[in-house]
Coordinates of C-alpha atoms and ligand atoms in Angstrom, one line a residue:
X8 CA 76.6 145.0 50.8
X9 CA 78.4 141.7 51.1
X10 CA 80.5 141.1 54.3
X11 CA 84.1 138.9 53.3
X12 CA 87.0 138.1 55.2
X13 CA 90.2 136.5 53.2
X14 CA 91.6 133.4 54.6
X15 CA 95.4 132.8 53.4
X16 CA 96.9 129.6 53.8
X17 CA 100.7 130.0 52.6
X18 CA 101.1 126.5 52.4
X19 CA 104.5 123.9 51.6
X20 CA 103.7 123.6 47.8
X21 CA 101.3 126.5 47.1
X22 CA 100.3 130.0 48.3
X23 CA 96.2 130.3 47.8
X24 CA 93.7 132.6 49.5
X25 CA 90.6 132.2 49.7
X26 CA 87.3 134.7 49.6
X27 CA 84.9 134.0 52.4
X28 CA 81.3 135.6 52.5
X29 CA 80.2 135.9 56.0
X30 CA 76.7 135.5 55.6
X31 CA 76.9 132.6 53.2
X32 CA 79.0 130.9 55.8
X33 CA 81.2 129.8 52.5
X34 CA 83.8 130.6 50.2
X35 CA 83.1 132.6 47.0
X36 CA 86.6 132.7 45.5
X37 CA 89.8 131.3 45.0
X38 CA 93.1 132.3 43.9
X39 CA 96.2 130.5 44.1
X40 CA 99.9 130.5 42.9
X41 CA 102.4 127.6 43.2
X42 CA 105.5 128.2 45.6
X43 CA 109.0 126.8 43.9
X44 CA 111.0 124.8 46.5
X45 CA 114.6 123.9 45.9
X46 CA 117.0 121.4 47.3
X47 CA 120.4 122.5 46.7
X48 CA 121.6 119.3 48.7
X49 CA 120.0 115.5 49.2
X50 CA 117.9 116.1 52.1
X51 CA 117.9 120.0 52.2
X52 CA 114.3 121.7 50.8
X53 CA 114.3 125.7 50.7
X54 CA 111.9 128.2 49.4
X55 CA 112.7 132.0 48.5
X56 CA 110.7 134.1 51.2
X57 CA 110.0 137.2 49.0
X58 CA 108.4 135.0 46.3
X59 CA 106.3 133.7 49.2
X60 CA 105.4 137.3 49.9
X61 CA 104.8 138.2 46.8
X62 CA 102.4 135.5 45.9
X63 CA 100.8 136.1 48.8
X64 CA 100.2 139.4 48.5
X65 CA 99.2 138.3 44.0
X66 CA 96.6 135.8 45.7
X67 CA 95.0 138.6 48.0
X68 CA 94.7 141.2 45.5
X69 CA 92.9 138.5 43.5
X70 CA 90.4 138.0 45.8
X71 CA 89.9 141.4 46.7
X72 CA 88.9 142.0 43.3
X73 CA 86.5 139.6 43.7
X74 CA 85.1 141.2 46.6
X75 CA 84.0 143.7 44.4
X76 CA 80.3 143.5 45.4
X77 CA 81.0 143.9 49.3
X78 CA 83.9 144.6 51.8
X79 CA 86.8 142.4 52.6
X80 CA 86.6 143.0 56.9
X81 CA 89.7 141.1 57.5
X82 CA 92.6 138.8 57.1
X83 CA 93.4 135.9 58.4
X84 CA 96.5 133.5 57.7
X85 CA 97.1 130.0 58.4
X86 CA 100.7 128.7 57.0
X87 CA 103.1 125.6 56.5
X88 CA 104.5 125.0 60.0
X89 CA 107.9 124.9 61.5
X90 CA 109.8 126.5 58.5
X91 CA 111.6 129.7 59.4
X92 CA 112.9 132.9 57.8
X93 CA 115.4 134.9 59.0
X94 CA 115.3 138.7 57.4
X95 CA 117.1 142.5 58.2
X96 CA 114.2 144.3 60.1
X97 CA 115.3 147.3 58.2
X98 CA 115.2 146.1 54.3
X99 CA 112.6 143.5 55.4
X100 CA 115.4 141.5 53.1
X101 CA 115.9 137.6 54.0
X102 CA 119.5 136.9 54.8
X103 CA 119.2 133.4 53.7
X104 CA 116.4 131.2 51.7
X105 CA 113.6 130.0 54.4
X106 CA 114.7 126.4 55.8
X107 CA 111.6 124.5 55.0
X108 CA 110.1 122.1 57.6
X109 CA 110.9 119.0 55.5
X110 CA 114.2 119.7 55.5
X111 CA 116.9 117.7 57.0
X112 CA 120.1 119.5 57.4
X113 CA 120.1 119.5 61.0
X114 CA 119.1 115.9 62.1
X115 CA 123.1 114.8 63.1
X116 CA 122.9 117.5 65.4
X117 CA 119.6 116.6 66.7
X118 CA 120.7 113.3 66.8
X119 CA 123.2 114.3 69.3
X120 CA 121.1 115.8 71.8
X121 CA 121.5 113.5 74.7
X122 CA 118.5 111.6 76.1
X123 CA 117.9 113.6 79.7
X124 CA 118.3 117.4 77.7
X125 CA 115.5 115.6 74.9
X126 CA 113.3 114.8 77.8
X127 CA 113.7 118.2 79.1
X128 CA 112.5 119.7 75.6
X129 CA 109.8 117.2 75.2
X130 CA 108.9 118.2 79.1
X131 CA 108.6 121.6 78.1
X132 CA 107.7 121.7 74.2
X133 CA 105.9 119.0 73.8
X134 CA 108.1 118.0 70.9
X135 CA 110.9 115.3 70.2
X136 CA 114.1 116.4 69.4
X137 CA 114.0 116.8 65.6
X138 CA 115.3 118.6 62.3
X139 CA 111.5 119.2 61.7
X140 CA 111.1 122.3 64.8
X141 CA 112.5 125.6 64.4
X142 CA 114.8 125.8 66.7
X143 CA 117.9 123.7 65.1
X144 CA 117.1 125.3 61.6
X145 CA 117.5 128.7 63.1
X146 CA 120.5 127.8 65.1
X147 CA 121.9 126.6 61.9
X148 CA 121.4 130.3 59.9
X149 CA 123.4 131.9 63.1
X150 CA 125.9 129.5 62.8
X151 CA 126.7 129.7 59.0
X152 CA 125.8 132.7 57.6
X153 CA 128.1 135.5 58.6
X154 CA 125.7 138.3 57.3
X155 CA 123.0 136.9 60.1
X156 CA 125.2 137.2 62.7
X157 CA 126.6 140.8 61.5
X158 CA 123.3 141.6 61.1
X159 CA 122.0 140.5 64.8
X160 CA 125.1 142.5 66.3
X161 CA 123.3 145.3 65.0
X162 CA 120.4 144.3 66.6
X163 CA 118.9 144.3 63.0
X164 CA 117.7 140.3 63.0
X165 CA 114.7 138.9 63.0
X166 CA 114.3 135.4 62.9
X167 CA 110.7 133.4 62.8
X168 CA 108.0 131.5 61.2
X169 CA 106.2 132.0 57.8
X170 CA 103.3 133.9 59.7
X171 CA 105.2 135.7 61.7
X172 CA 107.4 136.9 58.3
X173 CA 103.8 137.7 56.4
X174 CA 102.6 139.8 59.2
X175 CA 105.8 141.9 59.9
X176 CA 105.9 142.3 55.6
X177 CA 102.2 143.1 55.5
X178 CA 102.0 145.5 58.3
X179 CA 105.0 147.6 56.7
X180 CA 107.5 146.4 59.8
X181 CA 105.4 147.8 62.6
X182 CA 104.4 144.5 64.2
X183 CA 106.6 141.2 64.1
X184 CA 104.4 138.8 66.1
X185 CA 103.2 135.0 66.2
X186 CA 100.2 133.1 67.3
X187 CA 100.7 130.2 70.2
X188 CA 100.1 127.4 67.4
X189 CA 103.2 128.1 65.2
X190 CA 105.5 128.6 68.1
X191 CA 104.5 125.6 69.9
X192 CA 106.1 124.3 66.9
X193 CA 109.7 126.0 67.0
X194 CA 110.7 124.1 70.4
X195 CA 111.7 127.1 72.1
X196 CA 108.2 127.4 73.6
X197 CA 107.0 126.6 76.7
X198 CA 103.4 124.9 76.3
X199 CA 102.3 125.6 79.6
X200 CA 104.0 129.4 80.0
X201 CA 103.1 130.1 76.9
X202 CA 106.2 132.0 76.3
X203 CA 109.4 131.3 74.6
X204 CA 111.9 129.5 77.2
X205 CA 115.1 131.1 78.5
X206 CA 116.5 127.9 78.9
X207 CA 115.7 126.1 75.3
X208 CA 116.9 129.9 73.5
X209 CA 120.3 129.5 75.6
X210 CA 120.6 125.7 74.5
X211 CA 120.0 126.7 70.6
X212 CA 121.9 130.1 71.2
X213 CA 118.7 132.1 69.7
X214 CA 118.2 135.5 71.6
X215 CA 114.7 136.6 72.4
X216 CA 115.3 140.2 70.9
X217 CA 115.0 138.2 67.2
X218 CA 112.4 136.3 68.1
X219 CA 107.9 137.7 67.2
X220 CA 106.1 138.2 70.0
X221 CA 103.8 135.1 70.6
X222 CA 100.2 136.0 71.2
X223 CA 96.9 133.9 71.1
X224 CA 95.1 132.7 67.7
X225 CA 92.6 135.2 67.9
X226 CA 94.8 138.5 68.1
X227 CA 94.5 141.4 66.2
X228 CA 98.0 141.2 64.8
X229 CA 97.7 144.7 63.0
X230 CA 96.6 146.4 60.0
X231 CA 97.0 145.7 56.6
X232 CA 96.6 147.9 52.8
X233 CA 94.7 146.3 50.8
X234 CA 93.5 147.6 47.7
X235 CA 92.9 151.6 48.8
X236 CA 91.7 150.8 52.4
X237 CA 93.0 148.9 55.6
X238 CA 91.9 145.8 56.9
X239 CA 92.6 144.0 60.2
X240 CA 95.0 140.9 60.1
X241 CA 93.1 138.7 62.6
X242 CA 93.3 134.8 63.0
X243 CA 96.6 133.3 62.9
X244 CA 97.5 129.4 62.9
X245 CA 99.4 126.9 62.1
X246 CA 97.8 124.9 58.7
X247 CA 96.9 121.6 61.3
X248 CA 95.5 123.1 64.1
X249 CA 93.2 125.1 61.3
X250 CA 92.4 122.4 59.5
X251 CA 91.2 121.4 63.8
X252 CA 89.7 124.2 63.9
X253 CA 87.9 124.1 60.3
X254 CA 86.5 120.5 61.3
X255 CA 85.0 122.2 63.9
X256 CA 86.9 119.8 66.0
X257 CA 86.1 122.0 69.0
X258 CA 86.7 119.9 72.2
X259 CA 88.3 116.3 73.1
X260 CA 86.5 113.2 71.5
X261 CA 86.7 114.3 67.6
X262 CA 89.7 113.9 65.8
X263 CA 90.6 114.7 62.8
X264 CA 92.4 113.3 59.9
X265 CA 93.9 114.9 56.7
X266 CA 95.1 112.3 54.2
X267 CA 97.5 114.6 51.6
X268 CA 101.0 113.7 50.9
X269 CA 101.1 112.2 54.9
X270 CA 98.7 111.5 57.0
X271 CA 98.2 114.2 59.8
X272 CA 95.5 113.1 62.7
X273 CA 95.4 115.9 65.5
X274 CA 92.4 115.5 68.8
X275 CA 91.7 118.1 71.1
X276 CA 92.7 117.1 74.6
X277 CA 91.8 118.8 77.8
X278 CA 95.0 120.5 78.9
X279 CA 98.5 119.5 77.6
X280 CA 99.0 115.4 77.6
X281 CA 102.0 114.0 76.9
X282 CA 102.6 110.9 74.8
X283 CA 103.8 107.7 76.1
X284 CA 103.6 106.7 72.4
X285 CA 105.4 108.8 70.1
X286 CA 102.5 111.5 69.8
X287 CA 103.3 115.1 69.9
X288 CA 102.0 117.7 72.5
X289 CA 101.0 121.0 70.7
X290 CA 98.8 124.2 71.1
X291 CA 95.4 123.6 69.4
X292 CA 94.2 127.0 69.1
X293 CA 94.2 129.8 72.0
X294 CA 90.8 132.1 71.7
X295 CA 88.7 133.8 74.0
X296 CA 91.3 133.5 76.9
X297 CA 91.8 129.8 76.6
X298 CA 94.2 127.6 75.3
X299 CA 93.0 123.9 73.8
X300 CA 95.8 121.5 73.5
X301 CA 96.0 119.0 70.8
X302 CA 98.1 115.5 70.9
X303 CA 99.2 115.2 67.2
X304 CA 100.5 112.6 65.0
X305 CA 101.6 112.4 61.4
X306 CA 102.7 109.3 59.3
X307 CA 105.0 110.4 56.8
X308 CA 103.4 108.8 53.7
X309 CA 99.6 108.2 52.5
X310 CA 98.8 109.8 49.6
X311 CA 102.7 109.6 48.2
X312 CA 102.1 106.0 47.9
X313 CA 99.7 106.3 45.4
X314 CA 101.9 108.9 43.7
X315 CA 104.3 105.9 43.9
X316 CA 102.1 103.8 42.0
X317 CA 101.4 105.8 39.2
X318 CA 104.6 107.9 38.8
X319 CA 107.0 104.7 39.6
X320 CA 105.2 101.7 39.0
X321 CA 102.8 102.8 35.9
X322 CA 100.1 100.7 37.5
X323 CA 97.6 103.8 37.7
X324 CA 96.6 106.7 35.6
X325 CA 95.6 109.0 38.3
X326 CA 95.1 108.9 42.1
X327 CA 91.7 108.7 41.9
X328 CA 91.4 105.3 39.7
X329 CA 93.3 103.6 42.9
X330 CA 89.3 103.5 43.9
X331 CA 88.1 101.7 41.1
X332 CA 90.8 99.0 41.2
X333 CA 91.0 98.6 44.9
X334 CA 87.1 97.7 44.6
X335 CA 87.2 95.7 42.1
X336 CA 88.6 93.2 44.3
X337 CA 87.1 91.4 47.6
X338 CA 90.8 92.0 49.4
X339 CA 94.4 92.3 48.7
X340 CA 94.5 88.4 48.6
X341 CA 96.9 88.3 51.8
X342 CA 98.9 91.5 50.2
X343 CA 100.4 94.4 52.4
X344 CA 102.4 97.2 52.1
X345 CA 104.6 99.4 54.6
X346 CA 104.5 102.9 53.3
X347 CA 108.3 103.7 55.1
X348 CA 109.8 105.4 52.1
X349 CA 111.3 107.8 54.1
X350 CA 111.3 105.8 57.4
X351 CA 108.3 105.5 59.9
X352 CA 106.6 108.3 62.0
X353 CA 104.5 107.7 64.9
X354 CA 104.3 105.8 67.1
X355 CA 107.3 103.6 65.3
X356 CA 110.3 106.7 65.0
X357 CA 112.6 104.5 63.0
X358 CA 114.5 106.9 60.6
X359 CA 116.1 103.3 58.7
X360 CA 112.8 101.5 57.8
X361 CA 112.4 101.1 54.5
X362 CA 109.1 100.5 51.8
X363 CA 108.0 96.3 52.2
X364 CA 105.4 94.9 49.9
X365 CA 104.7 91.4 50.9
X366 CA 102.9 88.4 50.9
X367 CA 102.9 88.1 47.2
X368 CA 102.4 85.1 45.1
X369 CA 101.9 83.7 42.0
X370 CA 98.1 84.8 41.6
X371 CA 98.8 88.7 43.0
X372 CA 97.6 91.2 40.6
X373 CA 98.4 94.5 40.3
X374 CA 94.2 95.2 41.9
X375 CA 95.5 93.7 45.1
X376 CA 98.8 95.7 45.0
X377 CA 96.6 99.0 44.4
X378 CA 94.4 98.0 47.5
X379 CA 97.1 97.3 49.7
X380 CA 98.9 100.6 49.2
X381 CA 95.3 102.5 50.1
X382 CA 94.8 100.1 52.9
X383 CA 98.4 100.6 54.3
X384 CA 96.8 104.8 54.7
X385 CA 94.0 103.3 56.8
X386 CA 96.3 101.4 59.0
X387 CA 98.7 104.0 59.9
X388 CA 95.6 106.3 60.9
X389 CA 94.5 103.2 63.1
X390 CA 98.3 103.1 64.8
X391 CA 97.2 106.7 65.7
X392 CA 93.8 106.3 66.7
X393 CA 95.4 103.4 69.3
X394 CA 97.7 105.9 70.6
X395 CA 95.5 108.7 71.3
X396 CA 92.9 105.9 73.0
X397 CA 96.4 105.2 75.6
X398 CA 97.4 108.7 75.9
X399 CA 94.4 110.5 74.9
X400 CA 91.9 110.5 78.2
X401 CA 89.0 110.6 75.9
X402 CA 87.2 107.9 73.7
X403 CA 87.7 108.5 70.0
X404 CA 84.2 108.8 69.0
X405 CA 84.8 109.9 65.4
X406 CA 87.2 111.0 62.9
X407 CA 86.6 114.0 60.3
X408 CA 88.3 113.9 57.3
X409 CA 90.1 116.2 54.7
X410 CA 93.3 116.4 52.5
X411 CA 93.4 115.1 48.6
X412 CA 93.3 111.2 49.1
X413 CA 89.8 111.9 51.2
X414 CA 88.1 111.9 48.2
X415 CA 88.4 108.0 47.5
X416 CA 85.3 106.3 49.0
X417 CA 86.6 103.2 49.2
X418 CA 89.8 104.3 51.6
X419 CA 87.4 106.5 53.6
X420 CA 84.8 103.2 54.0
X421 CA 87.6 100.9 55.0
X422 CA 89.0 103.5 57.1
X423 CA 85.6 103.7 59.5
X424 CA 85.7 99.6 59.3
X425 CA 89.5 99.7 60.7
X426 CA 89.1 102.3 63.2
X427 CA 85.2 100.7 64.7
X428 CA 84.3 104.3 64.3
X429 CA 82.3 106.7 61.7
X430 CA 85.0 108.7 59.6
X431 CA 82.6 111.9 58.7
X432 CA 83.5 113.6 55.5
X433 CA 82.7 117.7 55.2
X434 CA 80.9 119.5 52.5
X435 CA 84.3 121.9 52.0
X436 CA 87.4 120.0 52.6
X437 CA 89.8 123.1 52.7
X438 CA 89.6 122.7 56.6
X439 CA 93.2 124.5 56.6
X440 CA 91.3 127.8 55.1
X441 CA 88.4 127.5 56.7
X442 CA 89.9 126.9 60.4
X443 CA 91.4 130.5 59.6
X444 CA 88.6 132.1 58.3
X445 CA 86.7 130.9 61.3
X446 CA 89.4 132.2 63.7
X447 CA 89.7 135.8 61.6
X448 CA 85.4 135.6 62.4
X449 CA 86.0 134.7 65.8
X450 CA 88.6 137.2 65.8
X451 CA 86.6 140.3 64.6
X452 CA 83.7 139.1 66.8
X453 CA 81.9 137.9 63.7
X454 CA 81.2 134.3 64.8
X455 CA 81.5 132.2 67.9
X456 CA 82.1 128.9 68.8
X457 CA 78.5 127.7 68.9
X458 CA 78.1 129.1 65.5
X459 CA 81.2 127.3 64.0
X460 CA 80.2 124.0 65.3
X461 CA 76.7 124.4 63.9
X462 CA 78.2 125.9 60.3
X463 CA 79.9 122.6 59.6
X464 CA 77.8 120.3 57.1
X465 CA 78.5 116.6 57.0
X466 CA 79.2 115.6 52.6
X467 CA 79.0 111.7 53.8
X468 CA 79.3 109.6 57.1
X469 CA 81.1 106.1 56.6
X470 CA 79.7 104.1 59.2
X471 CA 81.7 100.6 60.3
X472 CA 81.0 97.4 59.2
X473 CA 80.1 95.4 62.4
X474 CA 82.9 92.6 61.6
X475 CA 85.3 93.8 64.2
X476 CA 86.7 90.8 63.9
X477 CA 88.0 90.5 60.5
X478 CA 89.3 94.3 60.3
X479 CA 91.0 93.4 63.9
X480 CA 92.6 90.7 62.0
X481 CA 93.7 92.5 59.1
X482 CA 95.0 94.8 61.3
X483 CA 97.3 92.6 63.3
X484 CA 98.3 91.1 60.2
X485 CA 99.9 94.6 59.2
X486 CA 101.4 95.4 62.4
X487 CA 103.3 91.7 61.5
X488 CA 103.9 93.4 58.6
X489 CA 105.8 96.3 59.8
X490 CA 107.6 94.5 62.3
X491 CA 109.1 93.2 59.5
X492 CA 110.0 96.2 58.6
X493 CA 111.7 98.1 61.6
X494 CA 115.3 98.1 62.1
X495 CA 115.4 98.1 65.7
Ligands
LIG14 P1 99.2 117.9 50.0 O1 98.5 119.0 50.6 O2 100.0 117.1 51.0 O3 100.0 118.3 48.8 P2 96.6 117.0 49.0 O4 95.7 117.2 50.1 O5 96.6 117.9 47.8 O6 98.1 116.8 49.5 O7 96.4 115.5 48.4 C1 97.2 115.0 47.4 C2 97.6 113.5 47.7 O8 96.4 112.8 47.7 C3 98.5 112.9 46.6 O9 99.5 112.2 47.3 C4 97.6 112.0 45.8 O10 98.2 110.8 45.4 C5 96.5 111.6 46.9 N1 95.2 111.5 46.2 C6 94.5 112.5 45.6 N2 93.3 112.0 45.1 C7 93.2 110.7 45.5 C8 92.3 109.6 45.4 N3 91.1 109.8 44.8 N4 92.6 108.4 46.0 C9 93.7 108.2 46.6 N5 94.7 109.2 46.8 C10 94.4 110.4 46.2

């Protein structure tokens, strides 16, 4: 009889679970359903929470059927951070569409936040003051939508994370509860109490009585149907600490890096550290009694500059030809570009920049534009890997890498010769699903943390080129670049 556990990730642009056999230390099966997101205003992104629960619940039965040949022991979820549903603990009905971490409709307010109440937040959260976090999207709901309010007079509202919404829906309303990774992302947390904060839920007027319970990663949240039995919902986290966790980036010294749409780089750190460089400060995972911190820091664009190229500027087919072109060349011939679409992340925070190309000239071809954007991705992961040396307390040793734009050999190469470091690429890339199924293991006392760190199997190791030199130069030669680019 085969032994499985489901891992669900109930991520930004697509719900998929994922069937994991136990003793194969690998997944079997796949299933996954696209999640529609809407924008009813420039810089507002929702998504319809009962569609999300209902394609979760499509994309487990899936996978159960595939479990045919065994049994499915547990469940284990890790989900798109940050976004927050708000829902009738009576109907289990959403009073409003789930605000959607990308989402911007709060940043005047959070804007507004004088400096000494932003440094009490950061103090206690970890976090900046930003429409990103929880807390100012659900402030927003309470503040706009009358039936919310009518509804928490009633003492009927519930108000929290995608995780916490899938748990309370899959365990028929009997337990409405949270792991520490997701609400060290709401900034009404205290990182070090590990409890939601009187004094943040009085600033963003959210009452505790709407809020999950916050427990650690490796909870059993409850019970679940599926198919004609019950199974355990075990192993909960946020989709960046799992992906952490699914590197097997156990302690400080490893980072890890997931080149999708941004760039997310997250590293261990031995108790909470706080940023003197724009990082953020966030729960890593909290199993077997402990907590691991994480410093965390995410550049808005990577892999959406190559999108760029091919959806605006027809210079590629596909993503994955940026590889050939970029190679094809010896360098961008004195080419870079500043990925700012959107502004700049860390460690810049400047909201205004905007998208540079420069140095052109007469004799740039579109080769050296193609290897500028995928050079531009290394770059930004080498701003983070400088902050986390200043802030870190721990050498970066070596960087493991997952997320779409991973697959390109020549970013991943030129990544280990910007950094000085190996960039160490796994066998399975979906970290996210795998950090969850190794917490639902670790959960269900399946696995433990020796075993995970011996499961992991290395695809490729990029080892630097021993020219510090040039890629130091190249390097400063971008910052240049981007100082161009700031507007302050
Ligand atoms: P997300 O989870 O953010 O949607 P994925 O991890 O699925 O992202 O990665 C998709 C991103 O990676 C896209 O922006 C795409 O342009 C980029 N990408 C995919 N394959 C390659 C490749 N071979 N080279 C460079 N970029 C790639």
């Amino acid at each position: 009889m085969k032994r499985y556990l489901i891992s669900l990730d109930a991520g930004t642009t697509s719900i998929r679970a994922f069937l994991y056999d136990l003793d194969a230390q690998a997944f079997v099966h796949r299933a996954g359903q696209e999640v529609e997101n809407s924008y009813p205003h420039p810089g507002w992104v929702e998504q319809d929470a009962d569609e999300i629960y209902y394609k979760a619940a499509y994309v487990l039965s899936d996978c159960l059927r595939a479990a045919a040949d065994g049994t499915v022991l547990g469940v284990g979820i890790t989900n798109q951070r940050e976004t927050v549903v708000l829902f009738d603990s009576e109907t289990g009905d959403p009073v409003y569409p789930a605000i959607v971490w990308q989402c911007r409709r709060t940043s005047a307010f959070c804007a507004s936040i004088p400096k000494t109440d932003a440094q009490r937040i950061r103090r206690k959260t970890g976090l900046l003051p930003d429409a990103y976090f929880s807390a100012s999207k659900i402030k927003w709901v309470l503040e706009n939508v009358p039936a919310a309010r009518e509804l928490m007079k009633q003492g009927r509202l519930r108000a929290g994370t995608v995780d916490a919404y899938l748990i309370w829906k899959f365990t028929e309303g009997k337990t409405f509860c949270t792991d520490y990774t997701n609400a060290s992302r709401t900034m009404l947390f205290d990182l070090r109490a590990l409890d939601w904060d009187e004094e943040l839920l009085a600033y963003f007027g959210v009452p505790r009585e709407i809020l999950p319970d916050a427990r650690p990663s490796d909870a059993v949240m409850g019970e679940m149907k599926l198919g004609k039995g019950r199974v355990p919902i075990a192993g909960i986290m946020g989709d960046q600490q799992a992906a952490l966790f699914g590197q097997a980036c156990l302690g400080a010294g490893d980072a890890k890096a997931t080149y999708g749409t941004g760039l997310f780089m997250l590293f261990p750190t031995n108790g909470p550290v706080f940023s003197e460089s724009g990082l953020l400060t966030t729960v890593g995972r909290a199993d077997g009694g402990k907590v691991v911190y994480a410093l965390e820091g995410s550049v808005f664009h990577a892999g959406s500059g190559v999108q760029w190229l091919r959806d605006e500027m027809g210079l590629l087919e596909n993503a994955a030809e940026s590889e050939r072109l970029a190679a094809s060349v010896a360098d961008t011939g004195g080419v870079f570009f500043v990925p700012a679409f959107t502004g700049l992340g860390a460690p810049y925070w400047d909201p205004d920049a905007r998208g540079l190309l420069c140095g052109i000239t007469r004799g740039t071809r579109k080769e050296h534009v193609v290897r500028a954007v995928l050079e531009s991705i290394a770059y930004g992961a080498r701003d983070l890997a400088e902050c986390l040396g200043r802030d870190g307390g721990a050498l970066l040793r070596c960087v493991k890498c997952d997320g779409g734009a991973s697959a390109n050999d020549f970013l991943m190469q030129f990544q280990a010769d910007v950094l000085g470091i190996p960039v160490d690429r796994p066998v399975e890339r979906e970290s996210t699903a795998l950090g969850a199924a190794y917490m639902c293991a670790l959960a269900l006392g399946y696995t433990d943390e020796r075993e995970i760190a011996r499961s992991r199997r290395s695809e490729k190791i990029f080892t630097p080129s021993l020219n510090r030199t040039r890629y130091d130069g190249l390097y400063a030669e971008y910052r240049a670049a981007v100082s161009r680019a700031l507007t302050r």
